[in-house]
Amino acid sequence: MNEQVDKAQILVASNRGPVSFSIGADGSLGHRRGGGGLVSGLSSAAEGTDTLWVCAALSDADRKAAAESGDGRIDRVADLGGMRVTMLDIPQDVFDNAYTGIANSTLWFVQHMLYDTPNAPDFGAGFRTRWADYRAYNAAFAEALLTGSDEGAKVAVQDYHLALLPRMLRGRRPDLRIAHFSHTPWAPPEYFRLLPADIRRELLEGMLGADHLGFLSPRWADAFLRCCAEFLRATVDPVRRTVEYGGRIIGVEVHALGADADGLRERAAAGDVAERAAALRERVGDRRLIVRVDRTELSKNIVRGLEAYRELLRSRPEWRGEVTHLAFAYPSRTDVPEYLAYTERVRRLAEEITEEFATPEWTPLVLEVNDDFPRSLAAYRMADVLLVNPIRDGMNLVAKEGPVLSERGCALVLSTEAGAADELGADALLVNPYDVVETAEALHTALSMPAEERSARCERLVEAATALPPARWFRRQLDALR
Amino acid sequence: MNEQVDKAQILVASNRGPVSFSIGADGSLGHRRGGGGLVSGLSSAAEGTDTLWVCAALSDADRKAAAESGDGRIDRVADLGGMRVTMLDIPQDVFDNAYTGIANSTLWFVQHMLYDTPNAPDFGAGFRTRWADYRAYNAAFAEALLTGSDEGAKVAVQDYHLALLPRMLRGRRPDLRIAHFSHTPWAPPEYFRLLPADIRRELLEGMLGADHLGFLSPRWADAFLRCCAEFLRATVDPVRRTVEYGGRIIGVEVHALGADADGLRERAAAGDVAERAAALRERVGDRRLIVRVDRTELSKNIVRGLEAYRELLRSRPEWRGEVTHLAFAYPSRTDVPEYLAYTERVRRLAEEITEEFATPEWTPLVLEVNDDFPRSLAAYRMADVLLVNPIRDGMNLVAKEGPVLSERGCALVLSTEAGAADELGADALLVNPYDVVETAEALHTALSMPAEERSARCERLVEAATALPPARWFRRQLDALR
């Protein structure tokens, strides 16, 4: 079937939708459209086709909007530019158990290999209750999609929150063409096996309900295939990347999501970004800048990043007074104790570094733990060195977006454990994220790199980083369903 | 060459030797010969051949003995029944860095996948110092072995403490025939890669200096092969289990160490064991007994074992008053803070369980955190159910020794993550060690099992557990060198 001719309806399912609501002082609902690859991808793919996006209400305001619409179709109560969106008002306790209790704790921790294994996880009776709610959360999406879908519609299911959804859909509507995309890494069987046996099976079978499974890196795709072979005894072709299971053949592909260069550059040209850049420049003077921007997330490895910076200042004293590290670590999952403790460690270490090195003339480190998107973009523009050192990361878009905006041709110090290392490895300075000494040396190499080499590398980084922009990335998921 | 004819000298290298010294009240040296597979294996293999065992001094008394002998040949200062033993007096700081700082922290944690990855490990400058001492520790063994070895001697190197030794030996004495045996699991490449790149390489190349590499389970052997393929780009034959590297072909084999039934039964028939059995019986009455015996080691999973027992008493109240859990968790690595904290967790949880369930007539749980070998043997004899639930374990000999001594035909609840599950899986009740609910259910199944089934299973467990006793296990390592 030709791309232009296949005008089948397109459905998207994701936890976070393309819009979020807020309640004004007068009690009225306002809304803000989000960015991100899916939004631009869907808009561009959807021209001339019918679309429906199903997502969860994530706040009280979202819930209010969903309630006001009657059936959750929030495009009836807010102008979404023609996009049809169903926002699911899932009962708060079910949502919390599914989202926080399963997806962001168990599944996130497994795929990122974050567990302190002697002490966690611990699959007791409480886990089973939460798992039932994870199932109910997936079922709520299934219900909404089935209600809104035409015969032969294409469904693009997003991420680990909705791993059970493909099978639920297929069971009731074999006519649907279903893709699932994983934005996280995938754990090797030796780690995935810490999940209870029936849960492992339910997750894998849930995803294999799709026709097509997408991953961000060959490493994650291959680990998924190994899990299917080991835990389902499925027939796996590791070269063509297919899984034969339940009488069907499921295709597994890598779609390495790239940066949206045009959208980024447009946003970074706005006045608020220039303001932030001026304020930062005032603060740090004309010193070299090492920049990092992350959520304060256990997998992002901010502590070891700060340790590496400290090691740089200790082992290469020539950089004292010459460089400033901007570390923007905006808050994340503040309802999880491990994350609060981690944020505390980050703050303490930053204080220690300041105490050890700061002089009246020189601020070695600026740590900001609040969220300021235009400030992040300003930092990308100004960076001499971008530090991206996660212990494990599906892709890491900071590594791709930073070079795009860099005005000075930044050097990129990048963890081998980020999916982005697949495309950027040739021109980044790759580091083992656990190796603080190696990371410090890479920072030194980055700072010492001749300007021509740095900008030549940065140009190639940008080329690789933008090879598959969001719209084409999303298109690929749909094309795989033809 | 025929087994009877190959009378080449046999050298053994292991951190812990076959004897340990103590200093009496009058300052004189006493010594005690240890047990274990290597001792009986070597004695039986060595008949009529020259042998030398090289080990490290582990205590002040050991150091004193080594010093008194002049060159470390402690068989000259103590009657070791004809065994020649060199005990190395390695400087305390070098030993501590190698043994505690590298082997028992870094290497043990990697192979058992024990790290709390967001927070540890952290390869800073201190790690490099410790690594240099690990190298020096291995070199000290190399020196002693080279001094004492004949042309064409066979060398059986034991475990992760001595991973660099095979290559050190081969570099200077290509005539030697070298085997290395790993008593731990081996981590998959996705986890092994958290080691710094040069360290990964040095470890793998160090071991590949051997002619023959032995592992306790096909799982660990295969993970090692995958690491060689990924980190050395070595040519690996996963079916024949060979590694081609540096112009040589190294054989990898599984030797699944079994229990020494005769030795165990003899020891368990002694008076002190009978005494302990009587004392235990007095304490618990004629109730059913669930027994566990472990070092208090992060990988042994004692906390989740206790949680499973609590879950059993909660979800199956019919067992209250009818069963007692004997948990013997003798101290281990008390110099490592994580281990102290873990022991504290074990104690607290035991108190909670006692508080929740104990009655004036019934002690639901007996936790002992001191070491009493005859008491452990007594518990094996009396066990109705043996609980062995490590999160990861090279073999776990408790799972093999318990059934051998069991007088009541015990049921075995066994973690899938123990190497022993390979041989005992058919007749044990296998559990996911992270799944407390499944473990509780397995305990219930074990307690409910008809006596005939239980004893029939136990007989088959004993058969499987004793299939490769220590002497034959050791013989196999040597035979692989012909």
mmCIF file of N, CA and C in Angstrom, chain B residues 181-284:
data_model
loop_
_atom_site.group_PDB
_atom_site.id
_atom_site.type_symbol
_atom_site.label_atom_id
_atom_site.label_comp_id
_atom_site.label_asym_id
_atom_site.label_seq_id
_atom_site.Cartn_x
_atom_site.Cartn_y
_atom_site.Cartn_z
ATOM 1 N N PHE B 181 39.621 -21.987 38.411
ATOM 2 C CA PHE B 181 38.236 -22.319 38.728
ATOM 3 C C PHE B 181 37.553 -21.152 39.423
ATOM 4 N N SER B 182 36.348 -20.802 38.947
ATOM 5 C CA SER B 182 35.560 -19.716 39.541
ATOM 6 C C SER B 182 34.477 -20.289 40.443
ATOM 7 N N HIS B 183 34.506 -19.950 41.703
ATOM 8 C CA HIS B 183 33.505 -20.438 42.651
ATOM 9 C C HIS B 183 32.302 -19.505 42.744
ATOM 10 N N THR B 184 32.371 -18.381 42.072
ATOM 11 C CA THR B 184 31.259 -17.413 42.068
ATOM 12 C C THR B 184 30.456 -17.571 40.785
ATOM 13 N N PRO B 185 29.318 -16.875 40.708
ATOM 14 C CA PRO B 185 28.654 -16.751 39.407
ATOM 15 C C PRO B 185 29.527 -15.884 38.488
ATOM 16 N N TRP B 186 29.107 -15.714 37.247
ATOM 17 C CA TRP B 186 29.748 -14.725 36.371
ATOM 18 C C TRP B 186 28.656 -13.796 35.849
ATOM 19 N N ALA B 187 28.961 -12.508 35.847
ATOM 20 C CA ALA B 187 27.956 -11.513 35.455
ATOM 21 C C ALA B 187 27.803 -11.465 33.942
ATOM 22 N N PRO B 188 26.582 -11.181 33.453
ATOM 23 C CA PRO B 188 26.405 -10.988 32.009
ATOM 24 C C PRO B 188 27.130 -9.709 31.585
ATOM 25 N N PRO B 189 27.497 -9.617 30.299
ATOM 26 C CA PRO B 189 28.237 -8.438 29.835
ATOM 27 C C PRO B 189 27.530 -7.122 30.152
ATOM 28 N N GLU B 190 26.195 -7.134 30.146
ATOM 29 C CA GLU B 190 25.448 -5.906 30.432
ATOM 30 C C GLU B 190 25.715 -5.402 31.846
ATOM 31 N N TYR B 191 26.165 -6.285 32.728
ATOM 32 C CA TYR B 191 26.493 -5.860 34.087
ATOM 33 C C TYR B 191 28.009 -5.753 34.270
ATOM 34 N N PHE B 192 28.741 -6.704 33.708
ATOM 35 C CA PHE B 192 30.197 -6.719 33.815
ATOM 36 C C PHE B 192 30.786 -5.420 33.282
ATOM 37 N N ARG B 193 30.067 -4.782 32.331
ATOM 38 C CA ARG B 193 30.601 -3.585 31.708
ATOM 39 C C ARG B 193 30.639 -2.391 32.635
ATOM 40 N N LEU B 194 30.093 -2.512 33.827
ATOM 41 C CA LEU B 194 30.254 -1.380 34.732
ATOM 42 C C LEU B 194 31.680 -1.263 35.244
ATOM 43 N N LEU B 195 32.488 -2.292 35.105
ATOM 44 C CA LEU B 195 33.910 -2.162 35.422
ATOM 45 C C LEU B 195 34.596 -1.268 34.388
ATOM 46 N N PRO B 196 35.623 -0.524 34.813
ATOM 47 C CA PRO B 196 36.384 0.269 33.840
ATOM 48 C C PRO B 196 36.917 -0.621 32.716
ATOM 49 N N ALA B 197 36.995 -0.047 31.521
ATOM 50 C CA ALA B 197 37.321 -0.838 30.332
ATOM 51 C C ALA B 197 38.657 -1.580 30.470
ATOM 52 N N ASP B 198 39.687 -0.910 31.002
ATOM 53 C CA ASP B 198 40.993 -1.579 31.102
ATOM 54 C C ASP B 198 40.962 -2.685 32.159
ATOM 55 N N ILE B 199 40.151 -2.512 33.181
ATOM 56 C CA ILE B 199 40.054 -3.519 34.247
ATOM 57 C C ILE B 199 39.321 -4.770 33.729
ATOM 58 N N ARG B 200 38.232 -4.555 32.995
ATOM 59 C CA ARG B 200 37.529 -5.690 32.367
ATOM 60 C C ARG B 200 38.508 -6.523 31.565
ATOM 61 N N ARG B 201 39.282 -5.835 30.752
ATOM 62 C CA ARG B 201 40.220 -6.508 29.861
ATOM 63 C C ARG B 201 41.287 -7.250 30.666
ATOM 64 N N GLU B 202 41.807 -6.598 31.675
ATOM 65 C CA GLU B 202 42.877 -7.218 32.464
ATOM 66 C C GLU B 202 42.366 -8.476 33.178
ATOM 67 N N LEU B 203 41.141 -8.420 33.678
ATOM 68 C CA LEU B 203 40.568 -9.591 34.353
ATOM 69 C C LEU B 203 40.380 -10.746 33.371
ATOM 70 N N LEU B 204 39.769 -10.452 32.225
ATOM 71 C CA LEU B 204 39.488 -11.523 31.272
ATOM 72 C C LEU B 204 40.795 -12.087 30.705
ATOM 73 N N GLU B 205 41.707 -11.205 30.341
ATOM 74 C CA GLU B 205 42.996 -11.675 29.807
ATOM 75 C C GLU B 205 43.774 -12.428 30.877
ATOM 76 N N GLY B 206 43.643 -11.975 32.127
ATOM 77 C CA GLY B 206 44.315 -12.674 33.223
ATOM 78 C C GLY B 206 43.858 -14.122 33.299
ATOM 79 N N MET B 207 42.550 -14.322 33.270
ATOM 80 C CA MET B 207 42.019 -15.688 33.355
ATOM 81 C C MET B 207 42.360 -16.494 32.111
ATOM 82 N N LEU B 208 42.323 -15.834 30.954
ATOM 83 C CA LEU B 208 42.595 -16.559 29.708
ATOM 84 C C LEU B 208 44.064 -16.952 29.570
ATOM 85 N N GLY B 209 44.885 -16.546 30.528
ATOM 86 C CA GLY B 209 46.246 -17.076 30.583
ATOM 87 C C GLY B 209 46.249 -18.566 30.917
ATOM 88 N N ALA B 210 45.136 -19.068 31.433
ATOM 89 C CA ALA B 210 45.009 -20.494 31.764
ATOM 90 C C ALA B 210 44.777 -21.314 30.489
ATOM 91 N N ASP B 211 44.949 -22.634 30.614
ATOM 92 C CA ASP B 211 44.585 -23.544 29.531
ATOM 93 C C ASP B 211 43.132 -23.952 29.643
ATOM 94 N N HIS B 212 42.657 -23.924 30.880
ATOM 95 C CA HIS B 212 41.337 -24.468 31.163
ATOM 96 C C HIS B 212 40.669 -23.600 32.223
ATOM 97 N N LEU B 213 39.405 -23.238 31.963
ATOM 98 C CA LEU B 213 38.647 -22.451 32.933
ATOM 99 C C LEU B 213 37.416 -23.233 33.370
ATOM 100 N N GLY B 214 37.229 -23.320 34.681
ATOM 101 C CA GLY B 214 36.094 -24.064 35.208
ATOM 102 C C GLY B 214 35.085 -23.159 35.891
ATOM 103 N N PHE B 215 33.805 -23.506 35.739
ATOM 104 C CA PHE B 215 32.713 -22.782 36.402
ATOM 105 C C PHE B 215 31.756 -23.779 37.034
ATOM 106 N N LEU B 216 30.903 -23.288 37.922
ATOM 107 C CA LEU B 216 29.992 -24.166 38.655
ATOM 108 C C LEU B 216 28.683 -24.412 37.923
ATOM 109 N N SER B 217 28.357 -23.556 36.955
ATOM 110 C CA SER B 217 27.075 -23.693 36.259
ATOM 111 C C SER B 217 27.237 -23.275 34.803
ATOM 112 N N PRO B 218 26.480 -23.920 33.913
ATOM 113 C CA PRO B 218 26.523 -23.480 32.506
ATOM 114 C C PRO B 218 26.168 -22.006 32.368
ATOM 115 N N ARG B 219 25.311 -21.509 33.261
ATOM 116 C CA ARG B 219 24.939 -20.093 33.180
ATOM 117 C C ARG B 219 26.156 -19.188 33.347
ATOM 118 N N TRP B 220 27.016 -19.546 34.327
ATOM 119 C CA TRP B 220 28.184 -18.682 34.582
ATOM 120 C C TRP B 220 29.211 -18.855 33.460
ATOM 121 N N ALA B 221 29.369 -20.080 32.998
ATOM 122 C CA ALA B 221 30.319 -20.319 31.900
ATOM 123 C C ALA B 221 29.899 -19.540 30.656
ATOM 124 N N ASP B 222 28.612 -19.578 30.346
ATOM 125 C CA ASP B 222 28.134 -18.896 29.139
ATOM 126 C C ASP B 222 28.254 -17.376 29.271
ATOM 127 N N ALA B 223 27.998 -16.864 30.464
ATOM 128 C CA ALA B 223 28.149 -15.412 30.668
ATOM 129 C C ALA B 223 29.614 -15.008 30.479
ATOM 130 N N PHE B 224 30.522 -15.859 30.960
ATOM 131 C CA PHE B 224 31.949 -15.572 30.763
ATOM 132 C C PHE B 224 32.294 -15.547 29.276
ATOM 133 N N LEU B 225 31.793 -16.521 28.541
ATOM 134 C CA LEU B 225 32.060 -16.560 27.095
ATOM 135 C C LEU B 225 31.531 -15.298 26.410
ATOM 136 N N ARG B 226 30.346 -14.871 26.798
ATOM 137 C CA ARG B 226 29.786 -13.657 26.194
ATOM 138 C C ARG B 226 30.655 -12.436 26.525
ATOM 139 N N CYS B 227 31.188 -12.390 27.738
ATOM 140 C CA CYS B 227 32.080 -11.274 28.092
ATOM 141 C C CYS B 227 33.343 -11.292 27.227
ATOM 142 N N CYS B 228 33.886 -12.480 26.990
ATOM 143 C CA CYS B 228 35.092 -12.578 26.147
ATOM 144 C C CYS B 228 34.799 -12.094 24.733
ATOM 145 N N ALA B 229 33.630 -12.453 24.217
ATOM 146 C CA ALA B 229 33.271 -12.030 22.862
ATOM 147 C C ALA B 229 33.081 -10.514 22.823
ATOM 148 N N GLU B 230 32.427 -9.972 23.835
ATOM 149 C CA GLU B 230 32.094 -8.549 23.789
ATOM 150 C C GLU B 230 33.285 -7.647 24.116
ATOM 151 N N PHE B 231 34.068 -8.010 25.115
ATOM 152 C CA PHE B 231 35.081 -7.058 25.580
ATOM 153 C C PHE B 231 36.473 -7.322 25.021
ATOM 154 N N LEU B 232 36.719 -8.544 24.558
ATOM 155 C CA LEU B 232 38.026 -8.832 23.961
ATOM 156 C C LEU B 232 37.913 -9.078 22.464
ATOM 157 N N ARG B 233 36.683 -9.101 21.954
ATOM 158 C CA ARG B 233 36.466 -9.512 20.556
ATOM 159 C C ARG B 233 37.120 -10.882 20.302
ATOM 160 N N ALA B 234 37.122 -11.706 21.312
ATOM 161 C CA ALA B 234 37.681 -13.055 21.171
ATOM 162 C C ALA B 234 36.721 -13.906 20.347
ATOM 163 N N THR B 235 37.253 -14.934 19.698
ATOM 164 C CA THR B 235 36.420 -15.854 18.944
ATOM 165 C C THR B 235 35.909 -16.920 19.901
ATOM 166 N N VAL B 236 34.609 -16.928 20.062
ATOM 167 C CA VAL B 236 34.004 -17.805 21.064
ATOM 168 C C VAL B 236 33.161 -18.861 20.365
ATOM 169 N N ASP B 237 33.322 -20.110 20.766
ATOM 170 C CA ASP B 237 32.430 -21.168 20.303
ATOM 171 C C ASP B 237 31.494 -21.498 21.465
ATOM 172 N N PRO B 238 30.247 -21.005 21.398
ATOM 173 C CA PRO B 238 29.361 -21.161 22.552
ATOM 174 C C PRO B 238 28.884 -22.596 22.746
ATOM 175 N N VAL B 239 28.993 -23.426 21.714
ATOM 176 C CA VAL B 239 28.534 -24.807 21.837
ATOM 177 C C VAL B 239 29.634 -25.686 22.439
ATOM 178 N N ARG B 240 30.823 -25.623 21.868
ATOM 179 C CA ARG B 240 31.929 -26.403 22.432
ATOM 180 C C ARG B 240 32.541 -25.718 23.647
ATOM 181 N N ARG B 241 32.115 -24.487 23.897
ATOM 182 C CA ARG B 241 32.655 -23.684 25.002
ATOM 183 C C ARG B 241 34.180 -23.553 24.939
ATOM 184 N N THR B 242 34.617 -22.860 23.891
ATOM 185 C CA THR B 242 36.040 -22.527 23.803
ATOM 186 C C THR B 242 36.175 -21.041 23.485
ATOM 187 N N VAL B 243 37.319 -20.501 23.873
ATOM 188 C CA VAL B 243 37.657 -19.117 23.544
ATOM 189 C C VAL B 243 38.980 -19.146 22.800
ATOM 190 N N GLU B 244 39.005 -18.529 21.626
ATOM 191 C CA GLU B 244 40.271 -18.414 20.908
ATOM 192 C C GLU B 244 40.771 -17.003 21.126
ATOM 193 N N TYR B 245 41.934 -16.899 21.723
ATOM 194 C CA TYR B 245 42.438 -15.559 22.037
ATOM 195 C C TYR B 245 43.952 -15.591 22.128
ATOM 196 N N GLY B 246 44.584 -14.606 21.536
ATOM 197 C CA GLY B 246 46.043 -14.509 21.595
ATOM 198 C C GLY B 246 46.719 -15.723 20.989
ATOM 199 N N GLY B 247 46.095 -16.316 19.976
ATOM 200 C CA GLY B 247 46.724 -17.444 19.301
ATOM 201 C C GLY B 247 46.582 -18.775 20.024
ATOM 202 N N ARG B 248 45.809 -18.789 21.105
ATOM 203 C CA ARG B 248 45.605 -20.053 21.828
ATOM 204 C C ARG B 248 44.121 -20.346 21.933
ATOM 205 N N ILE B 249 43.795 -21.609 22.181
ATOM 206 C CA ILE B 249 42.397 -21.964 22.415
ATOM 207 C C ILE B 249 42.251 -22.403 23.864
ATOM 208 N N ILE B 250 41.370 -21.715 24.574
ATOM 209 C CA ILE B 250 41.173 -21.986 25.994
ATOM 210 C C ILE B 250 39.839 -22.713 26.150
ATOM 211 N N GLY B 251 39.854 -23.825 26.872
ATOM 212 C CA GLY B 251 38.635 -24.595 27.101
ATOM 213 C C GLY B 251 37.906 -24.101 28.346
ATOM 214 N N VAL B 252 36.594 -24.030 28.234
ATOM 215 C CA VAL B 252 35.757 -23.614 29.366
ATOM 216 C C VAL B 252 34.820 -24.770 29.679
ATOM 217 N N GLU B 253 34.799 -25.202 30.938
ATOM 218 C CA GLU B 253 33.957 -26.356 31.281
ATOM 219 C C GLU B 253 33.207 -26.103 32.576
ATOM 220 N N VAL B 254 32.144 -26.863 32.736
ATOM 221 C CA VAL B 254 31.368 -26.793 33.972
ATOM 222 C C VAL B 254 31.711 -28.005 34.832
ATOM 223 N N HIS B 255 32.138 -27.742 36.052
ATOM 224 C CA HIS B 255 32.355 -28.803 37.036
ATOM 225 C C HIS B 255 31.480 -28.468 38.231
ATOM 226 N N ALA B 256 30.353 -29.129 38.313
ATOM 227 C CA ALA B 256 29.348 -28.767 39.324
ATOM 228 C C ALA B 256 29.674 -29.454 40.647
ATOM 229 N N LEU B 257 30.457 -28.773 41.440
ATOM 230 C CA LEU B 257 30.908 -29.305 42.730
ATOM 231 C C LEU B 257 29.736 -29.841 43.557
ATOM 232 N N GLY B 258 29.866 -31.088 44.004
ATOM 233 C CA GLY B 258 28.827 -31.699 44.824
ATOM 234 C C GLY B 258 29.236 -31.826 46.283
ATOM 235 N N ALA B 259 28.344 -32.389 47.068
ATOM 236 C CA ALA B 259 28.601 -32.559 48.499
ATOM 237 C C ALA B 259 29.482 -33.789 48.733
ATOM 238 N N ASP B 260 30.248 -33.718 49.805
ATOM 239 C CA ASP B 260 31.099 -34.832 50.230
ATOM 240 C C ASP B 260 30.294 -35.661 51.231
ATOM 241 N N ALA B 261 29.486 -36.596 50.711
ATOM 242 C CA ALA B 261 28.526 -37.313 51.567
ATOM 243 C C ALA B 261 29.214 -38.049 52.707
ATOM 244 N N ASP B 262 30.293 -38.777 52.391
ATOM 245 C CA ASP B 262 30.944 -39.580 53.435
ATOM 246 C C ASP B 262 31.493 -38.697 54.549
ATOM 247 N N GLY B 263 32.215 -37.662 54.148
ATOM 248 C CA GLY B 263 32.806 -36.759 55.138
ATOM 249 C C GLY B 263 31.738 -36.118 56.010
ATOM 250 N N LEU B 264 30.668 -35.681 55.360
ATOM 251 C CA LEU B 264 29.579 -35.028 56.090
ATOM 252 C C LEU B 264 28.943 -35.969 57.097
ATOM 253 N N ARG B 265 28.639 -37.175 56.636
ATOM 254 C CA ARG B 265 27.956 -38.133 57.523
ATOM 255 C C ARG B 265 28.838 -38.495 58.700
ATOM 256 N N GLU B 266 30.126 -38.623 58.424
ATOM 257 C CA GLU B 266 31.044 -38.953 59.503
ATOM 258 C C GLU B 266 31.055 -37.837 60.547
ATOM 259 N N ARG B 267 31.166 -36.590 60.032
ATOM 260 C CA ARG B 267 31.225 -35.456 60.966
ATOM 261 C C ARG B 267 29.912 -35.322 61.741
ATOM 262 N N ALA B 268 28.784 -35.569 61.042
ATOM 263 C CA ALA B 268 27.471 -35.373 61.663
ATOM 264 C C ALA B 268 27.145 -36.462 62.685
ATOM 265 N N ALA B 269 27.930 -37.547 62.663
ATOM 266 C CA ALA B 269 27.687 -38.624 63.626
ATOM 267 C C ALA B 269 28.393 -38.380 64.944
ATOM 268 N N ALA B 270 29.169 -37.300 65.012
ATOM 269 C CA ALA B 270 29.958 -37.049 66.217
ATOM 270 C C ALA B 270 29.066 -36.607 67.372
ATOM 271 N N GLY B 271 29.602 -36.738 68.570
ATOM 272 C CA GLY B 271 28.847 -36.459 69.782
ATOM 273 C C GLY B 271 28.372 -35.024 69.895
ATOM 274 N N ASP B 272 29.210 -34.073 69.460
ATOM 275 C CA ASP B 272 28.806 -32.665 69.621
ATOM 276 C C ASP B 272 27.565 -32.348 68.791
ATOM 277 N N VAL B 273 27.424 -33.029 67.642
ATOM 278 C CA VAL B 273 26.244 -32.803 66.807
ATOM 279 C C VAL B 273 24.992 -33.370 67.498
ATOM 280 N N ALA B 274 25.143 -34.551 68.065
ATOM 281 C CA ALA B 274 24.016 -35.151 68.785
ATOM 282 C C ALA B 274 23.583 -34.272 69.954
ATOM 283 N N GLU B 275 24.577 -33.729 70.657
ATOM 284 C CA GLU B 275 24.278 -32.797 71.761
ATOM 285 C C GLU B 275 23.460 -31.610 71.278
ATOM 286 N N ARG B 276 23.937 -31.005 70.172
ATOM 287 C CA ARG B 276 23.228 -29.839 69.631
ATOM 288 C C ARG B 276 21.799 -30.223 69.215
ATOM 289 N N ALA B 277 21.672 -31.401 68.621
ATOM 290 C CA ALA B 277 20.350 -31.844 68.179
ATOM 291 C C ALA B 277 19.407 -31.967 69.374
ATOM 292 N N ALA B 278 19.921 -32.530 70.443
ATOM 293 C CA ALA B 278 19.084 -32.697 71.635
ATOM 294 C C ALA B 278 18.656 -31.334 72.185
ATOM 295 N N ALA B 279 19.617 -30.397 72.221
ATOM 296 C CA ALA B 279 19.300 -29.066 72.740
ATOM 297 C C ALA B 279 18.254 -28.380 71.865
ATOM 298 N N LEU B 280 18.414 -28.506 70.550
ATOM 299 C CA LEU B 280 17.443 -27.899 69.645
ATOM 300 C C LEU B 280 16.069 -28.524 69.830
ATOM 301 N N ARG B 281 16.036 -29.824 69.923
ATOM 302 C CA ARG B 281 14.760 -30.534 70.062
ATOM 303 C C ARG B 281 14.043 -30.073 71.324
ATOM 304 N N GLU B 282 14.816 -29.923 72.375
ATOM 305 C CA GLU B 282 14.256 -29.423 73.630
ATOM 306 C C GLU B 282 13.599 -28.050 73.423
ATOM 307 N N ARG B 283 14.285 -27.252 72.639
ATOM 308 C CA ARG B 283 13.834 -25.865 72.455
ATOM 309 C C ARG B 283 12.570 -25.781 71.602
ATOM 310 N N VAL B 284 12.471 -26.630 70.571
ATOM 311 C CA VAL B 284 11.367 -26.467 69.614
ATOM 312 C C VAL B 284 10.275 -27.526 69.752
#
